[in-house]
């Protein structure tokens, strides 16, 4: 090797090579709030009405019968609270101005990032909250999530002291002893929902519970032709056929990020959902507000205000008290 040969290790001023992009693989999907409808609301406590039909009975009358009048029932009045979901950012003028890899301005990047994060916070609250909080000058309002809405059709743990929520008294559900996710109990829940008038269109669970469902015996076809020469091993399914129709099995990554027991509405519960019966009530859609400037920095508040509207919870079902793994 020649002496005094210049190598890259001693070169001064060599340019760096940095890809002019920012990559992210964090999960962004919010399947629950994405599948339900939207409604504009005009108060922090939106209300709606529901009613049910009486049970059918034998009904035959004689000719010329004098009319008698049964007692009439009134619709039930339901409500929920709008929850403010927000985040903030503060960026100096210099940080926005200097040249950077992967973005032009930090303010624009952070606004977009926080919008995604807040959407996931909505997903979390709309599933996990067991009761609404009315709020006051020092307490934030909180919506009742799906965990606290499903009162009629439940599969509860067989041990402990499990209890379904009580809507009339705003009482949150009580978790029981955790048990495995089984096909027999799943079919029992589907039957309950069907008998109540529901469709059981979607069963939403965290990813590990989706893997358990994929092992149900309802998944009888495991080999599918994908071409004339190739065969694919099918180890999972997305639609479960049963006596009353089909139920789409939807994994939810946000539910998988919940903590067992602490976030039982995420980590230990699966939901049978009819998307037509649920809406996100929006009082204030996503917005970015520029706050008062203090010194050499731009300050912003990103927020939305919304609630969960469950038109008729009898069309829904909850498989509660599932172990973290489902086994």
XYZ file of N, CA and C in Angstrom, residues 125-260:
408
model
N -60.871 5.770 23.707
C -61.956 6.213 24.588
C -63.296 5.618 24.188
N -63.567 5.546 22.893
C -64.873 5.080 22.431
C -65.071 3.589 22.653
N -64.008 2.867 22.943
C -64.119 1.449 23.276
C -63.974 1.193 24.770
N -63.023 1.828 25.429
C -62.613 1.428 26.779
C -63.405 2.067 27.912
N -63.922 3.278 27.721
C -64.573 3.977 28.836
C -65.826 3.234 29.300
N -65.892 2.940 30.604
C -67.005 2.166 31.138
C -68.196 2.990 31.572
N -68.021 4.291 31.760
C -69.115 5.174 32.181
C -68.753 6.591 31.756
N -69.759 7.443 31.608
C -69.440 8.830 31.286
C -69.132 9.600 32.565
N -68.376 10.670 32.414
C -68.079 11.587 33.513
C -68.674 12.935 33.131
N -69.572 13.448 33.971
C -70.265 14.698 33.656
C -69.315 15.879 33.604
N -68.274 15.860 34.444
C -67.296 16.933 34.450
C -67.740 18.146 35.250
N -66.770 18.941 35.638
C -67.024 20.215 36.306
C -65.836 21.121 36.027
N -65.702 22.180 36.796
C -64.648 23.162 36.526
C -63.247 22.570 36.618
N -63.086 21.490 37.370
C -61.759 20.897 37.542
C -61.678 19.447 37.067
N -62.766 18.918 36.526
C -62.802 17.526 36.074
C -63.226 17.473 34.614
N -62.444 16.793 33.805
C -62.748 16.713 32.377
C -63.953 15.816 32.119
N -64.784 16.229 31.169
C -65.869 15.357 30.735
C -65.295 14.124 30.040
N -66.023 13.022 30.129
C -65.578 11.783 29.502
C -66.788 11.052 28.927
N -66.662 10.592 27.705
C -67.747 9.844 27.080
C -67.831 8.429 27.649
N -69.008 7.831 27.588
C -69.141 6.399 27.863
C -68.771 5.655 26.583
N -67.845 4.715 26.686
C -67.433 3.938 25.531
C -68.272 2.685 25.363
N -67.955 1.916 24.342
C -68.722 0.707 24.051
C -68.702 -0.270 25.220
N -67.605 -0.295 25.967
C -67.482 -1.173 27.135
C -68.600 -0.919 28.140
N -69.058 0.328 28.235
C -70.115 0.678 29.171
C -71.504 0.737 28.559
N -71.605 0.498 27.252
C -72.907 0.581 26.590
C -73.594 -0.773 26.440
N -72.816 -1.842 26.289
C -73.424 -3.150 26.011
C -73.939 -3.751 27.311
N -75.239 -3.599 27.545
C -75.840 -4.030 28.809
C -76.683 -5.293 28.680
N -77.215 -5.574 27.494
C -78.172 -6.675 27.338
C -77.508 -7.995 26.981
N -76.679 -7.992 25.959
C -76.102 -9.239 25.441
C -74.641 -9.354 25.862
N -74.408 -10.099 26.929
C -73.064 -10.243 27.473
C -72.745 -11.703 27.746
N -71.478 -12.040 27.586
C -70.938 -13.299 28.088
C -69.898 -12.917 29.132
N -70.228 -13.159 30.403
C -69.387 -12.745 31.519
C -68.534 -13.899 32.014
N -67.429 -13.561 32.678
C -66.621 -14.583 33.315
C -67.449 -15.398 34.296
N -67.149 -16.689 34.404
C -67.969 -17.566 35.250
C -67.580 -17.481 36.717
N -66.465 -16.856 37.024
C -66.020 -16.736 38.413
C -65.826 -15.273 38.763
N -65.589 -15.021 40.055
C -65.494 -13.647 40.512
C -66.875 -13.060 40.664
N -66.978 -11.756 40.524
C -68.283 -11.086 40.639
C -68.521 -10.194 39.433
N -68.560 -10.783 38.227
C -68.738 -9.958 37.031
C -70.135 -9.362 36.961
N -70.233 -8.203 36.349
C -71.533 -7.556 36.188
C -71.520 -6.712 34.927
N -72.622 -6.750 34.197
C -72.775 -5.912 33.013
C -73.019 -4.468 33.442
N -72.788 -3.512 32.560
C -73.061 -2.113 32.912
C -74.557 -1.869 33.081
N -74.882 -0.834 33.838
C -76.272 -0.412 34.005
C -76.375 0.990 33.425
N -77.031 1.112 32.292
C -77.077 2.386 31.579
C -77.855 3.436 32.358
N -78.981 3.052 32.943
C -79.855 4.018 33.619
C -79.163 4.729 34.764
N -78.258 4.040 35.451
C -77.557 4.629 36.597
C -76.110 4.998 36.276
N -75.726 4.875 34.996
C -74.355 5.169 34.584
C -73.350 4.362 35.406
N -73.642 3.078 35.592
C -72.775 2.187 36.358
C -71.889 1.394 35.408
N -70.593 1.465 35.608
C -69.649 0.761 34.744
C -69.708 -0.739 34.984
N -69.322 -1.547 34.002
C -69.290 -2.995 34.205
C -68.235 -3.380 35.236
N -68.416 -4.542 35.835
C -67.460 -5.079 36.806
C -66.827 -6.323 36.202
N -65.512 -6.338 36.124
C -64.812 -7.474 35.526
C -64.867 -8.686 36.441
N -64.943 -9.856 35.837
C -64.892 -11.105 36.581
C -63.543 -11.776 36.397
N -63.464 -13.024 36.788
C -62.234 -13.787 36.608
C -62.040 -14.084 35.122
N -60.845 -13.849 34.627
C -60.578 -14.024 33.205
C -60.606 -15.498 32.826
N -61.076 -15.771 31.594
C -61.153 -17.156 31.103
C -60.834 -17.151 29.603
N -60.728 -18.330 29.015
C -60.330 -18.465 27.623
C -61.439 -18.008 26.679
N -61.033 -17.633 25.489
C -61.951 -17.308 24.398
C -62.273 -18.606 23.665
N -63.530 -19.050 23.733
C -63.912 -20.329 23.139
C -65.007 -20.148 22.098
N -65.061 -21.090 21.181
C -66.064 -21.028 20.123
C -67.471 -21.212 20.670
N -67.628 -22.066 21.674
C -68.959 -22.316 22.239
C -69.554 -21.046 22.842
N -68.755 -20.309 23.593
C -69.248 -19.069 24.205
C -69.478 -18.007 23.132
N -68.616 -17.977 22.133
C -68.784 -17.039 21.021
C -70.116 -17.281 20.307
N -70.442 -18.539 20.037
C -71.715 -18.871 19.387
C -72.898 -18.532 20.291
N -72.720 -18.699 21.594
C -73.781 -18.333 22.536
C -74.065 -16.836 22.479
N -73.017 -16.034 22.361
C -73.191 -14.584 22.265
C -73.883 -14.204 20.957
N -73.502 -14.850 19.870
C -74.162 -14.585 18.587
C -75.656 -14.863 18.691
N -76.021 -15.956 19.349
C -77.434 -16.301 19.528
C -78.166 -15.226 20.330
N -77.542 -14.737 21.390
C -78.167 -13.688 22.200
C -78.424 -12.437 21.363
N -77.436 -12.044 20.583
C -77.588 -10.848 19.753
C -78.683 -11.055 18.709
N -78.707 -12.223 18.097
C -79.731 -12.515 17.090
C -81.131 -12.466 17.699
N -81.300 -13.074 18.861
C -82.613 -13.085 19.516
C -83.063 -11.691 19.936
N -82.108 -10.778 20.133
C -82.447 -9.400 20.506
C -82.726 -8.518 19.299
N -82.527 -9.077 18.099
C -82.793 -8.316 16.888
C -81.551 -7.815 16.180
N -80.361 -8.154 16.691
C -79.121 -7.689 16.090
C -78.666 -8.544 14.925
N -77.652 -8.062 14.211
C -77.137 -8.739 13.022
C -75.778 -9.405 13.251
N -75.073 -9.030 14.305
C -73.738 -9.598 14.591
C -72.844 -9.537 13.355
N -72.731 -8.361 12.756
C -71.986 -8.224 11.513
C -70.476 -8.287 11.713
N -69.986 -7.757 12.837
C -68.545 -7.659 13.069
C -68.225 -8.135 14.476
N -67.160 -8.929 14.606
C -66.608 -9.263 15.921
C -65.230 -8.630 15.982
N -65.078 -7.617 16.840
C -63.829 -6.868 16.929
C -63.065 -7.278 18.172
N -61.797 -7.662 17.976
C -60.953 -8.150 19.060
C -59.532 -7.648 18.865
N -58.721 -7.788 19.900
C -57.315 -7.438 19.756
C -56.607 -8.533 18.947
N -55.421 -8.265 18.401
C -54.775 -9.207 17.488
C -54.563 -10.611 18.050
N -54.136 -10.739 19.310
C -53.910 -12.082 19.856
C -55.214 -12.864 19.957
N -56.316 -12.189 20.220
C -57.610 -12.869 20.272
C -58.092 -13.242 18.867
N -57.714 -12.451 17.868
C -58.047 -12.817 16.486
C -57.401 -14.151 16.120
N -56.191 -14.391 16.587
C -55.522 -15.655 16.297
C -56.248 -16.833 16.937
N -56.818 -16.616 18.108
C -57.598 -17.672 18.759
C -58.850 -17.978 17.941
N -59.533 -16.933 17.483
C -60.746 -17.128 16.685
C -60.424 -17.881 15.396
N -59.252 -17.635 14.827
C -58.867 -18.304 13.588
C -58.706 -19.809 13.761
N -58.592 -20.265 14.997
C -58.469 -21.699 15.264
C -59.816 -22.362 15.527
N -60.906 -21.594 15.497
C -62.229 -22.185 15.701
C -62.520 -23.201 14.599
N -63.299 -24.225 14.922
C -63.579 -25.280 13.952
C -64.444 -24.802 12.803
N -65.038 -23.646 12.929
C -65.781 -23.078 11.814
C -64.891 -22.829 10.616
N -63.581 -22.732 10.855
C -62.607 -22.546 9.784
C -62.219 -23.918 9.241
N -63.052 -24.488 8.378
C -62.827 -25.861 7.942
C -62.019 -25.942 6.655
N -61.980 -24.885 5.852
C -61.235 -24.911 4.599
C -59.906 -24.196 4.790
N -58.817 -24.965 4.756
C -57.513 -24.373 5.013
C -56.636 -24.308 3.767
N -57.054 -24.890 2.676
C -56.284 -24.815 1.446
C -57.118 -24.149 0.362
N -56.582 -23.089 -0.229
C -57.265 -22.391 -1.311
C -56.344 -22.311 -2.515
N -56.855 -22.608 -3.724
C -56.060 -22.457 -4.934
C -55.870 -20.978 -5.231
N -54.621 -20.577 -5.444
C -54.352 -19.187 -5.806
C -53.866 -19.069 -7.246
N -53.539 -20.193 -7.877
C -53.197 -20.235 -9.297
C -53.262 -21.690 -9.737
N -52.983 -21.936 -10.992
C -53.039 -23.307 -11.489
C -51.910 -24.162 -10.932
N -50.848 -23.535 -10.435
C -49.691 -24.285 -9.972
C -49.413 -24.114 -8.492
N -50.011 -23.130 -7.868
C -49.670 -22.826 -6.472
C -50.840 -23.120 -5.556
N -50.516 -23.528 -4.347
C -51.512 -23.766 -3.313
C -51.092 -23.005 -2.074
N -52.021 -22.335 -1.447
C -51.720 -21.530 -0.270
C -52.298 -22.200 0.960
N -51.498 -22.295 2.006
C -51.979 -22.819 3.278
C -52.766 -21.729 3.985
N -54.042 -21.974 4.220
C -54.916 -20.988 4.855
C -55.000 -21.300 6.347
N -54.411 -20.453 7.184
C -54.382 -20.710 8.628
C -55.278 -19.761 9.403
N -56.012 -18.931 8.712
C -56.890 -17.991 9.403
C -58.102 -17.708 8.525
N -59.075 -17.031 9.082
C -60.217 -16.608 8.290
C -60.708 -15.267 8.792
N -61.378 -14.542 7.918
C -61.861 -13.207 8.257
C -63.373 -13.151 8.387
N -64.055 -14.206 7.954
C -65.515 -14.261 8.049
C -65.913 -15.586 8.683
N -66.714 -15.504 9.727
C -67.176 -16.696 10.442
C -68.640 -16.942 10.088
N -68.915 -18.072 9.427
C -70.282 -18.427 9.083
C -70.955 -19.164 10.222
N -72.208 -18.806 10.487
C -72.936 -19.446 11.583
C -74.398 -19.600 11.192
N -75.223 -20.057 12.113
C -76.624 -20.358 11.813
C -77.432 -19.141 11.390
N -76.971 -17.952 11.724
C -77.778 -16.752 11.505
C -77.134 -15.779 10.524
N -76.130 -16.241 9.805
C -75.479 -15.384 8.836
C -73.967 -15.488 8.918
N -73.301 -14.394 8.691
C -71.843 -14.338 8.719
C -71.384 -13.155 9.566
N -70.282 -13.357 10.258
C -69.696 -12.312 11.096
C -68.259 -12.080 10.659
N -67.935 -10.850 10.338
C -66.574 -10.499 9.956
C -65.723 -10.343 11.206
N -64.561 -10.981 11.222
C -63.647 -10.902 12.362
C -62.618 -9.813 12.076
N -62.606 -8.767 12.892
C -61.748 -7.605 12.647
C -60.770 -7.423 13.805
N -59.462 -7.539 13.562
C -58.486 -7.251 14.617
C -58.311 -5.752 14.800
N -58.025 -5.349 16.028
C -57.877 -3.931 16.353
C -56.589 -3.752 17.156
N -55.606 -3.081 16.559
C -54.316 -2.903 17.225
C -54.419 -2.020 18.462
N -55.317 -1.045 18.444
C -55.480 -0.185 19.620
C -55.931 -1.020 20.811
N -56.832 -1.970 20.594
C -57.262 -2.853 21.675
C -56.086 -3.663 22.204
N -55.164 -4.023 21.327
C -53.993 -4.782 21.743
C -53.019 -3.984 22.579
N -53.155 -2.659 22.588
C -52.257 -1.819 23.378
C -52.801 -1.536 24.773
N -54.004 -2.032 25.063
C -54.568 -1.865 26.397
C -53.932 -2.820 27.394
N -53.993 -2.452 28.662
C -53.430 -3.271 29.738
C -54.518 -4.144 30.346
N -54.205 -5.417 30.546
C -55.161 -6.346 31.133
C -55.693 -5.813 32.455
